[in-house]
């Protein structure tokens, strides 16, 4: 089980900011494909953070991880 | 004040409080930047802004920017506070204070900090216009950085 966090427009598209994902895909890239299919959204330009660190698509996942989907940021 | 040098808050930001965090006897200069909510952007009127953050990670990323600055400009000290929630026109969204023995480093490091915030800190703004609203991704003022990070003229 992993925890997913959706921010900004993604949170609105998914309808929830936090989701429990029962199964653990091997990599961030595979998780993104599953999430895109489940919610019919694009994560093409979205960065990913695993446990608050930016991660590439080939980064491995394990149970208990928190994965955040981070659209292009606009702070300042 | 025992407050952290790098923080996200839902309260109004005191410029003086952020500035005081970096003042010390070694400093001969403090550069303070305040980012404020703009009413007009390319002819379009903003009514107010809503900022959202991944707070725990955003504070870590602000601290990372502080570490990058300490490495690039030894002898500087940085404090950054970013506000989230609903902000009205003219409200202060972010305050960056950098102190250094001499002014040049403080100015350069401060500029570096705001550019890095716009690249790596998980904070988003939602524009509320007269005729709708939208989360802002790539800001119009964002420049392209061919090397993947801002070009900085190192001293």
PDB file of C-alpha atoms in Angstrom:
ATOM      1  CA  UNK A   1       0.000   0.000   0.000  1.00  0.00           C
ATOM      2  CA  UNK A   2       1.233   3.493  -0.825  1.00  0.00           C
ATOM      3  CA  UNK A   3      -0.158   6.961  -0.273  1.00  0.00           C
ATOM      4  CA  UNK A   4      -0.710   9.314  -3.218  1.00  0.00           C
ATOM      5  CA  UNK A   5      -0.918  13.102  -2.956  1.00  0.00           C
ATOM      6  CA  UNK A   6      -2.440  15.294  -5.657  1.00  0.00           C
ATOM      7  CA  UNK A   7      -1.887  19.040  -5.740  1.00  0.00           C
ATOM      8  CA  UNK A   8      -3.321  22.095  -7.527  1.00  0.00           C
ATOM      9  CA  UNK A   9      -5.427  21.180 -10.595  1.00  0.00           C
ATOM     10  CA  UNK A  10      -4.653  17.475 -10.130  1.00  0.00           C
ATOM     11  CA  UNK A  11      -6.401  17.496  -6.748  1.00  0.00           C
ATOM     12  CA  UNK A  12      -9.456  19.001  -8.413  1.00  0.00           C
ATOM     13  CA  UNK A  13      -9.398  16.519 -11.310  1.00  0.00           C
ATOM     14  CA  UNK A  14      -9.044  13.504  -9.026  1.00  0.00           C
ATOM     15  CA  UNK A  15     -11.580  14.920  -6.575  1.00  0.00           C
ATOM     16  CA  UNK A  16      -9.350  14.052  -3.629  1.00  0.00           C
ATOM     17  CA  UNK A  17      -6.020  15.361  -2.428  1.00  0.00           C
ATOM     18  CA  UNK A  18      -4.965  12.120  -0.802  1.00  0.00           C
ATOM     19  CA  UNK A  19      -5.584   8.577  -2.001  1.00  0.00           C
ATOM     20  CA  UNK A  20      -4.557   5.177  -0.628  1.00  0.00           C
ATOM     21  CA  UNK A  21      -3.282   2.985  -3.466  1.00  0.00           C
ATOM     22  CA  UNK A  22      -3.642  -0.661  -2.457  1.00  0.00           C
ATOM     23  CA  UNK A  23      -0.991  -2.185  -4.670  1.00  0.00           C
ATOM     24  CA  UNK A  24       2.634  -1.153  -5.094  1.00  0.00           C
ATOM     25  CA  UNK A  25       3.858  -0.795  -8.706  1.00  0.00           C
ATOM     26  CA  UNK A  26       7.548  -1.525  -9.318  1.00  0.00           C
ATOM     27  CA  UNK A  27       8.485   2.004 -10.355  1.00  0.00           C
ATOM     28  CA  UNK A  28       7.258   5.584 -10.361  1.00  0.00           C
ATOM     29  CA  UNK A  29       6.754   5.335 -14.142  1.00  0.00           C
ATOM     30  CA  UNK A  30       4.457   2.346 -13.818  1.00  0.00           C
ATOM     31  CA  UNK A  31       2.488   4.031 -11.060  1.00  0.00           C
ATOM     32  CA  UNK A  32       2.028   7.104 -13.282  1.00  0.00           C
ATOM     33  CA  UNK A  33       0.587   4.932 -16.054  1.00  0.00           C
ATOM     34  CA  UNK A  34      -1.865   3.317 -13.624  1.00  0.00           C
ATOM     35  CA  UNK A  35      -2.906   6.660 -12.151  1.00  0.00           C
ATOM     36  CA  UNK A  36      -3.365   8.208 -15.612  1.00  0.00           C
ATOM     37  CA  UNK A  37      -5.606   5.311 -16.621  1.00  0.00           C
ATOM     38  CA  UNK A  38      -7.583   5.280 -13.366  1.00  0.00           C
ATOM     39  CA  UNK A  39      -8.389   9.013 -13.359  1.00  0.00           C
ATOM     40  CA  UNK A  40      -8.191   9.802 -17.102  1.00  0.00           C
ATOM     41  CA  UNK A  41      -5.596  12.519 -16.636  1.00  0.00           C
ATOM     42  CA  UNK A  42      -2.189  13.388 -18.044  1.00  0.00           C
ATOM     43  CA  UNK A  43       0.930  13.354 -15.880  1.00  0.00           C
ATOM     44  CA  UNK A  44       3.164  14.249 -18.810  1.00  0.00           C
ATOM     45  CA  UNK A  45       4.543  17.496 -17.394  1.00  0.00           C
ATOM     46  CA  UNK A  46       4.080  16.516 -13.764  1.00  0.00           C
ATOM     47  CA  UNK A  47       7.048  15.909 -11.469  1.00  0.00           C
ATOM     48  CA  UNK A  48       6.964  13.178  -8.863  1.00  0.00           C
ATOM     49  CA  UNK A  49       8.275  13.144  -5.308  1.00  0.00           C
ATOM     50  CA  UNK A  50       8.748   9.974  -3.290  1.00  0.00           C
ATOM     51  CA  UNK A  51       8.848  10.644   0.447  1.00  0.00           C
ATOM     52  CA  UNK A  52       9.392  14.367  -0.214  1.00  0.00           C
ATOM     53  CA  UNK A  53      12.333  13.889  -2.627  1.00  0.00           C
ATOM     54  CA  UNK A  54      12.023  14.451  -6.390  1.00  0.00           C
ATOM     55  CA  UNK A  55      12.218  11.080  -8.163  1.00  0.00           C
ATOM     56  CA  UNK A  56      12.690   9.893 -11.760  1.00  0.00           C
ATOM     57  CA  UNK A  57      10.310   7.516 -13.513  1.00  0.00           C
ATOM     58  CA  UNK A  58      12.674   4.573 -12.973  1.00  0.00           C
ATOM     59  CA  UNK A  59      12.782   5.078  -9.183  1.00  0.00           C
ATOM     60  CA  UNK A  60      11.590   1.968  -7.308  1.00  0.00           C
ATOM     61  CA  UNK A  61       8.600   2.032  -4.969  1.00  0.00           C
ATOM     62  CA  UNK A  62       7.970   0.137  -1.782  1.00  0.00           C
ATOM     63  CA  UNK A  63       5.065  -0.284   0.545  1.00  0.00           C
ATOM     64  CA  UNK A  64       4.580   2.659   2.905  1.00  0.00           C
ATOM     65  CA  UNK A  65       5.939   5.247   0.433  1.00  0.00           C
ATOM     66  CA  UNK A  66       4.229   8.592  -0.015  1.00  0.00           C
ATOM     67  CA  UNK A  67       4.150   9.620  -3.673  1.00  0.00           C
ATOM     68  CA  UNK A  68       3.266  13.219  -4.535  1.00  0.00           C
ATOM     69  CA  UNK A  69       2.355  14.392  -8.036  1.00  0.00           C
ATOM     70  CA  UNK A  70       3.707  17.890  -8.510  1.00  0.00           C
ATOM     71  CA  UNK A  71       2.439  19.995 -11.436  1.00  0.00           C
ATOM     72  CA  UNK A  72       4.701  22.834 -12.661  1.00  0.00           C
ATOM     73  CA  UNK A  73       5.112  25.041  -9.605  1.00  0.00           C
ATOM     74  CA  UNK A  74       4.107  28.708  -9.412  1.00  0.00           C
ATOM     75  CA  UNK A  75       5.223  30.046  -6.068  1.00  0.00           C
ATOM     76  CA  UNK A  76       6.840  33.418  -5.452  1.00  0.00           C
TER      77      UNK A  76
ATOM     78  CA  UNK B   1      12.623  34.113  17.972  1.00  0.00           C
ATOM     79  CA  UNK B   2      13.064  30.351  17.634  1.00  0.00           C
ATOM     80  CA  UNK B   3      11.175  30.196  14.339  1.00  0.00           C
ATOM     81  CA  UNK B   4      12.758  28.322  11.438  1.00  0.00           C
ATOM     82  CA  UNK B   5      14.696  30.176   8.756  1.00  0.00           C
ATOM     83  CA  UNK B   6      12.554  28.507   6.073  1.00  0.00           C
ATOM     84  CA  UNK B   7       8.833  28.391   6.578  1.00  0.00           C
ATOM     85  CA  UNK B   8       5.404  28.227   5.000  1.00  0.00           C
ATOM     86  CA  UNK B   9       2.677  30.148   6.812  1.00  0.00           C
ATOM     87  CA  UNK B  10      -1.001  30.919   6.407  1.00  0.00           C
ATOM     88  CA  UNK B  11      -0.600  34.186   8.335  1.00  0.00           C
ATOM     89  CA  UNK B  12       0.435  37.606   6.970  1.00  0.00           C
ATOM     90  CA  UNK B  13       4.247  37.863   6.710  1.00  0.00           C
ATOM     91  CA  UNK B  14       6.185  40.425   8.712  1.00  0.00           C
ATOM     92  CA  UNK B  15       9.062  41.688   6.550  1.00  0.00           C
ATOM     93  CA  UNK B  16      10.906  42.838   9.646  1.00  0.00           C
ATOM     94  CA  UNK B  17      10.584  39.458  11.365  1.00  0.00           C
ATOM     95  CA  UNK B  18      12.118  37.652   8.377  1.00  0.00           C
ATOM     96  CA  UNK B  19      14.857  40.277   8.084  1.00  0.00           C
ATOM     97  CA  UNK B  20      15.737  39.976  11.758  1.00  0.00           C
ATOM     98  CA  UNK B  21      16.391  36.249  11.375  1.00  0.00           C
ATOM     99  CA  UNK B  22      19.482  36.947   9.256  1.00  0.00           C
ATOM    100  CA  UNK B  23      20.855  40.058  10.981  1.00  0.00           C
ATOM    101  CA  UNK B  24      24.147  39.521  12.790  1.00  0.00           C
ATOM    102  CA  UNK B  25      27.341  41.434  13.598  1.00  0.00           C
ATOM    103  CA  UNK B  26      29.243  39.974  10.616  1.00  0.00           C
ATOM    104  CA  UNK B  27      26.704  41.397   8.164  1.00  0.00           C
ATOM    105  CA  UNK B  28      27.181  44.749   6.459  1.00  0.00           C
ATOM    106  CA  UNK B  29      24.180  44.275   4.174  1.00  0.00           C
ATOM    107  CA  UNK B  30      20.748  42.682   4.192  1.00  0.00           C
ATOM    108  CA  UNK B  31      18.909  42.353   0.878  1.00  0.00           C
ATOM    109  CA  UNK B  32      15.177  41.868   1.372  1.00  0.00           C
ATOM    110  CA  UNK B  33      12.816  40.875  -1.435  1.00  0.00           C
ATOM    111  CA  UNK B  34       9.036  40.867  -1.126  1.00  0.00           C
ATOM    112  CA  UNK B  35       6.845  39.255  -3.774  1.00  0.00           C
ATOM    113  CA  UNK B  36       3.367  40.783  -3.819  1.00  0.00           C
ATOM    114  CA  UNK B  37       0.009  39.997  -5.392  1.00  0.00           C
ATOM    115  CA  UNK B  38      -0.342  41.885  -8.688  1.00  0.00           C
ATOM    116  CA  UNK B  39      -3.722  43.127  -9.849  1.00  0.00           C
ATOM    117  CA  UNK B  40      -3.029  43.454 -13.578  1.00  0.00           C
ATOM    118  CA  UNK B  41      -1.197  40.909 -15.748  1.00  0.00           C
ATOM    119  CA  UNK B  42      -1.160  41.600 -19.498  1.00  0.00           C
ATOM    120  CA  UNK B  43      -4.440  43.480 -19.302  1.00  0.00           C
ATOM    121  CA  UNK B  44      -6.203  40.834 -17.237  1.00  0.00           C
ATOM    122  CA  UNK B  45      -7.481  41.740 -13.801  1.00  0.00           C
ATOM    123  CA  UNK B  46      -6.832  39.496 -10.813  1.00  0.00           C
ATOM    124  CA  UNK B  47      -9.337  39.682  -7.956  1.00  0.00           C
ATOM    125  CA  UNK B  48      -7.381  37.541  -5.506  1.00  0.00           C
ATOM    126  CA  UNK B  49      -5.016  34.558  -5.382  1.00  0.00           C
ATOM    127  CA  UNK B  50      -5.177  31.212  -3.663  1.00  0.00           C
ATOM    128  CA  UNK B  51      -1.823  29.602  -2.830  1.00  0.00           C
ATOM    129  CA  UNK B  52      -1.450  25.911  -2.032  1.00  0.00           C
ATOM    130  CA  UNK B  53       1.703  24.081  -0.907  1.00  0.00           C
ATOM    131  CA  UNK B  54       3.007  20.637  -0.142  1.00  0.00           C
ATOM    132  CA  UNK B  55       4.059  22.209   3.129  1.00  0.00           C
ATOM    133  CA  UNK B  56       6.524  19.675   4.527  1.00  0.00           C
ATOM    134  CA  UNK B  57       8.359  19.267   1.224  1.00  0.00           C
ATOM    135  CA  UNK B  58       8.185  22.990   0.427  1.00  0.00           C
ATOM    136  CA  UNK B  59       9.959  23.820   3.678  1.00  0.00           C
ATOM    137  CA  UNK B  60      12.627  21.222   2.850  1.00  0.00           C
ATOM    138  CA  UNK B  61      13.116  22.722  -0.618  1.00  0.00           C
ATOM    139  CA  UNK B  62      13.409  26.235   0.815  1.00  0.00           C
ATOM    140  CA  UNK B  63      16.089  24.910   3.166  1.00  0.00           C
ATOM    141  CA  UNK B  64      17.817  23.309   0.174  1.00  0.00           C
ATOM    142  CA  UNK B  65      17.882  26.692  -1.578  1.00  0.00           C
ATOM    143  CA  UNK B  66      19.421  28.129   1.591  1.00  0.00           C
ATOM    144  CA  UNK B  67      22.109  25.427   1.473  1.00  0.00           C
ATOM    145  CA  UNK B  68      22.805  26.119  -2.224  1.00  0.00           C
ATOM    146  CA  UNK B  69      23.231  29.814  -1.426  1.00  0.00           C
ATOM    147  CA  UNK B  70      25.556  29.110   1.497  1.00  0.00           C
ATOM    148  CA  UNK B  71      27.725  27.068  -0.840  1.00  0.00           C
ATOM    149  CA  UNK B  72      27.731  29.578  -3.719  1.00  0.00           C
ATOM    150  CA  UNK B  73      28.159  32.667  -1.549  1.00  0.00           C
ATOM    151  CA  UNK B  74      30.035  31.675   1.610  1.00  0.00           C
ATOM    152  CA  UNK B  75      29.382  33.998   4.524  1.00  0.00           C
ATOM    153  CA  UNK B  76      25.751  34.708   3.594  1.00  0.00           C
ATOM    154  CA  UNK B  77      22.724  33.816   5.729  1.00  0.00           C
ATOM    155  CA  UNK B  78      19.274  33.301   4.190  1.00  0.00           C
ATOM    156  CA  UNK B  79      15.714  33.245   5.527  1.00  0.00           C
ATOM    157  CA  UNK B  80      12.597  32.663   3.404  1.00  0.00           C
ATOM    158  CA  UNK B  81       8.912  32.724   4.374  1.00  0.00           C
ATOM    159  CA  UNK B  82       6.153  31.963   1.864  1.00  0.00           C
ATOM    160  CA  UNK B  83       2.486  32.530   2.587  1.00  0.00           C
ATOM    161  CA  UNK B  84      -0.352  30.228   1.480  1.00  0.00           C
ATOM    162  CA  UNK B  85      -4.145  30.461   1.485  1.00  0.00           C
ATOM    163  CA  UNK B  86      -6.163  33.373   0.117  1.00  0.00           C
ATOM    164  CA  UNK B  87      -4.174  36.528  -0.634  1.00  0.00           C
ATOM    165  CA  UNK B  88      -5.608  39.880  -1.692  1.00  0.00           C
ATOM    166  CA  UNK B  89      -4.111  42.402  -4.134  1.00  0.00           C
ATOM    167  CA  UNK B  90      -0.980  43.935  -2.605  1.00  0.00           C
ATOM    168  CA  UNK B  91      -0.523  41.207   0.008  1.00  0.00           C
ATOM    169  CA  UNK B  92       2.975  39.855   0.459  1.00  0.00           C
ATOM    170  CA  UNK B  93       3.292  36.276  -0.813  1.00  0.00           C
ATOM    171  CA  UNK B  94       6.977  35.707  -0.141  1.00  0.00           C
ATOM    172  CA  UNK B  95       9.811  37.402   1.711  1.00  0.00           C
ATOM    173  CA  UNK B  96      13.467  36.517   1.147  1.00  0.00           C
ATOM    174  CA  UNK B  97      16.182  38.027   3.336  1.00  0.00           C
ATOM    175  CA  UNK B  98      19.887  37.469   2.719  1.00  0.00           C
ATOM    176  CA  UNK B  99      22.600  39.011   4.843  1.00  0.00           C
ATOM    177  CA  UNK B 100      26.273  39.144   3.932  1.00  0.00           C
ATOM    178  CA  UNK B 101      29.408  41.053   4.881  1.00  0.00           C
ATOM    179  CA  UNK B 102      29.148  43.102   1.636  1.00  0.00           C
ATOM    180  CA  UNK B 103      26.158  44.073  -0.514  1.00  0.00           C
ATOM    181  CA  UNK B 104      27.004  42.369  -3.825  1.00  0.00           C
ATOM    182  CA  UNK B 105      26.611  38.839  -2.466  1.00  0.00           C
ATOM    183  CA  UNK B 106      23.347  39.683  -0.702  1.00  0.00           C
ATOM    184  CA  UNK B 107      21.787  41.044  -3.909  1.00  0.00           C
ATOM    185  CA  UNK B 108      22.959  38.147  -6.080  1.00  0.00           C
ATOM    186  CA  UNK B 109      21.984  35.453  -3.617  1.00  0.00           C
ATOM    187  CA  UNK B 110      18.553  36.998  -3.098  1.00  0.00           C
ATOM    188  CA  UNK B 111      17.867  36.998  -6.837  1.00  0.00           C
ATOM    189  CA  UNK B 112      19.007  33.387  -7.052  1.00  0.00           C
ATOM    190  CA  UNK B 113      16.588  32.416  -4.266  1.00  0.00           C
ATOM    191  CA  UNK B 114      13.445  33.741  -5.989  1.00  0.00           C
ATOM    192  CA  UNK B 115      14.378  32.103  -9.293  1.00  0.00           C
ATOM    193  CA  UNK B 116      14.943  28.755  -7.559  1.00  0.00           C
ATOM    194  CA  UNK B 117      11.633  29.036  -5.675  1.00  0.00           C
ATOM    195  CA  UNK B 118       9.891  29.270  -9.042  1.00  0.00           C
ATOM    196  CA  UNK B 119      11.633  26.072 -10.167  1.00  0.00           C
ATOM    197  CA  UNK B 120      11.709  23.580  -7.321  1.00  0.00           C
ATOM    198  CA  UNK B 121       9.473  24.553  -4.393  1.00  0.00           C
ATOM    199  CA  UNK B 122       6.082  22.769  -4.460  1.00  0.00           C
ATOM    200  CA  UNK B 123       3.823  25.812  -4.163  1.00  0.00           C
ATOM    201  CA  UNK B 124       1.036  26.667  -6.613  1.00  0.00           C
ATOM    202  CA  UNK B 125      -1.100  29.736  -7.155  1.00  0.00           C
ATOM    203  CA  UNK B 126      -4.644  29.814  -8.420  1.00  0.00           C
ATOM    204  CA  UNK B 127      -5.629  33.037 -10.138  1.00  0.00           C
ATOM    205  CA  UNK B 128      -9.154  34.249  -9.520  1.00  0.00           C
ATOM    206  CA  UNK B 129     -10.129  36.624 -12.342  1.00  0.00           C
ATOM    207  CA  UNK B 130     -13.357  38.496 -12.983  1.00  0.00           C
ATOM    208  CA  UNK B 131     -14.385  35.836 -15.511  1.00  0.00           C
ATOM    209  CA  UNK B 132     -12.985  32.608 -14.104  1.00  0.00           C
ATOM    210  CA  UNK B 133     -10.055  30.966 -12.381  1.00  0.00           C
ATOM    211  CA  UNK B 134      -7.092  28.723 -13.155  1.00  0.00           C
ATOM    212  CA  UNK B 135      -4.129  27.080 -11.507  1.00  0.00           C
ATOM    213  CA  UNK B 136      -0.972  28.680 -12.890  1.00  0.00           C
ATOM    214  CA  UNK B 137       1.772  26.358 -14.080  1.00  0.00           C
ATOM    215  CA  UNK B 138       4.506  27.900 -16.153  1.00  0.00           C
ATOM    216  CA  UNK B 139       4.402  31.555 -15.305  1.00  0.00           C
ATOM    217  CA  UNK B 140       4.638  34.022 -18.163  1.00  0.00           C
ATOM    218  CA  UNK B 141       7.665  35.613 -16.579  1.00  0.00           C
ATOM    219  CA  UNK B 142       9.494  32.314 -16.297  1.00  0.00           C
ATOM    220  CA  UNK B 143      12.632  32.222 -18.375  1.00  0.00           C
ATOM    221  CA  UNK B 144      14.074  29.145 -19.976  1.00  0.00           C
ATOM    222  CA  UNK B 145      17.248  27.916 -18.317  1.00  0.00           C
ATOM    223  CA  UNK B 146      19.181  25.860 -20.880  1.00  0.00           C
ATOM    224  CA  UNK B 147      21.395  24.350 -18.182  1.00  0.00           C
ATOM    225  CA  UNK B 148      18.390  23.369 -16.057  1.00  0.00           C
ATOM    226  CA  UNK B 149      19.088  25.993 -13.426  1.00  0.00           C
ATOM    227  CA  UNK B 150      19.464  29.748 -13.311  1.00  0.00           C
ATOM    228  CA  UNK B 151      22.619  31.265 -14.701  1.00  0.00           C
ATOM    229  CA  UNK B 152      24.303  33.122 -11.901  1.00  0.00           C
ATOM    230  CA  UNK B 153      27.343  35.308 -12.200  1.00  0.00           C
ATOM    231  CA  UNK B 154      29.443  33.954  -9.414  1.00  0.00           C
ATOM    232  CA  UNK B 155      31.631  36.435  -7.632  1.00  0.00           C
TER     233      UNK B 155
END
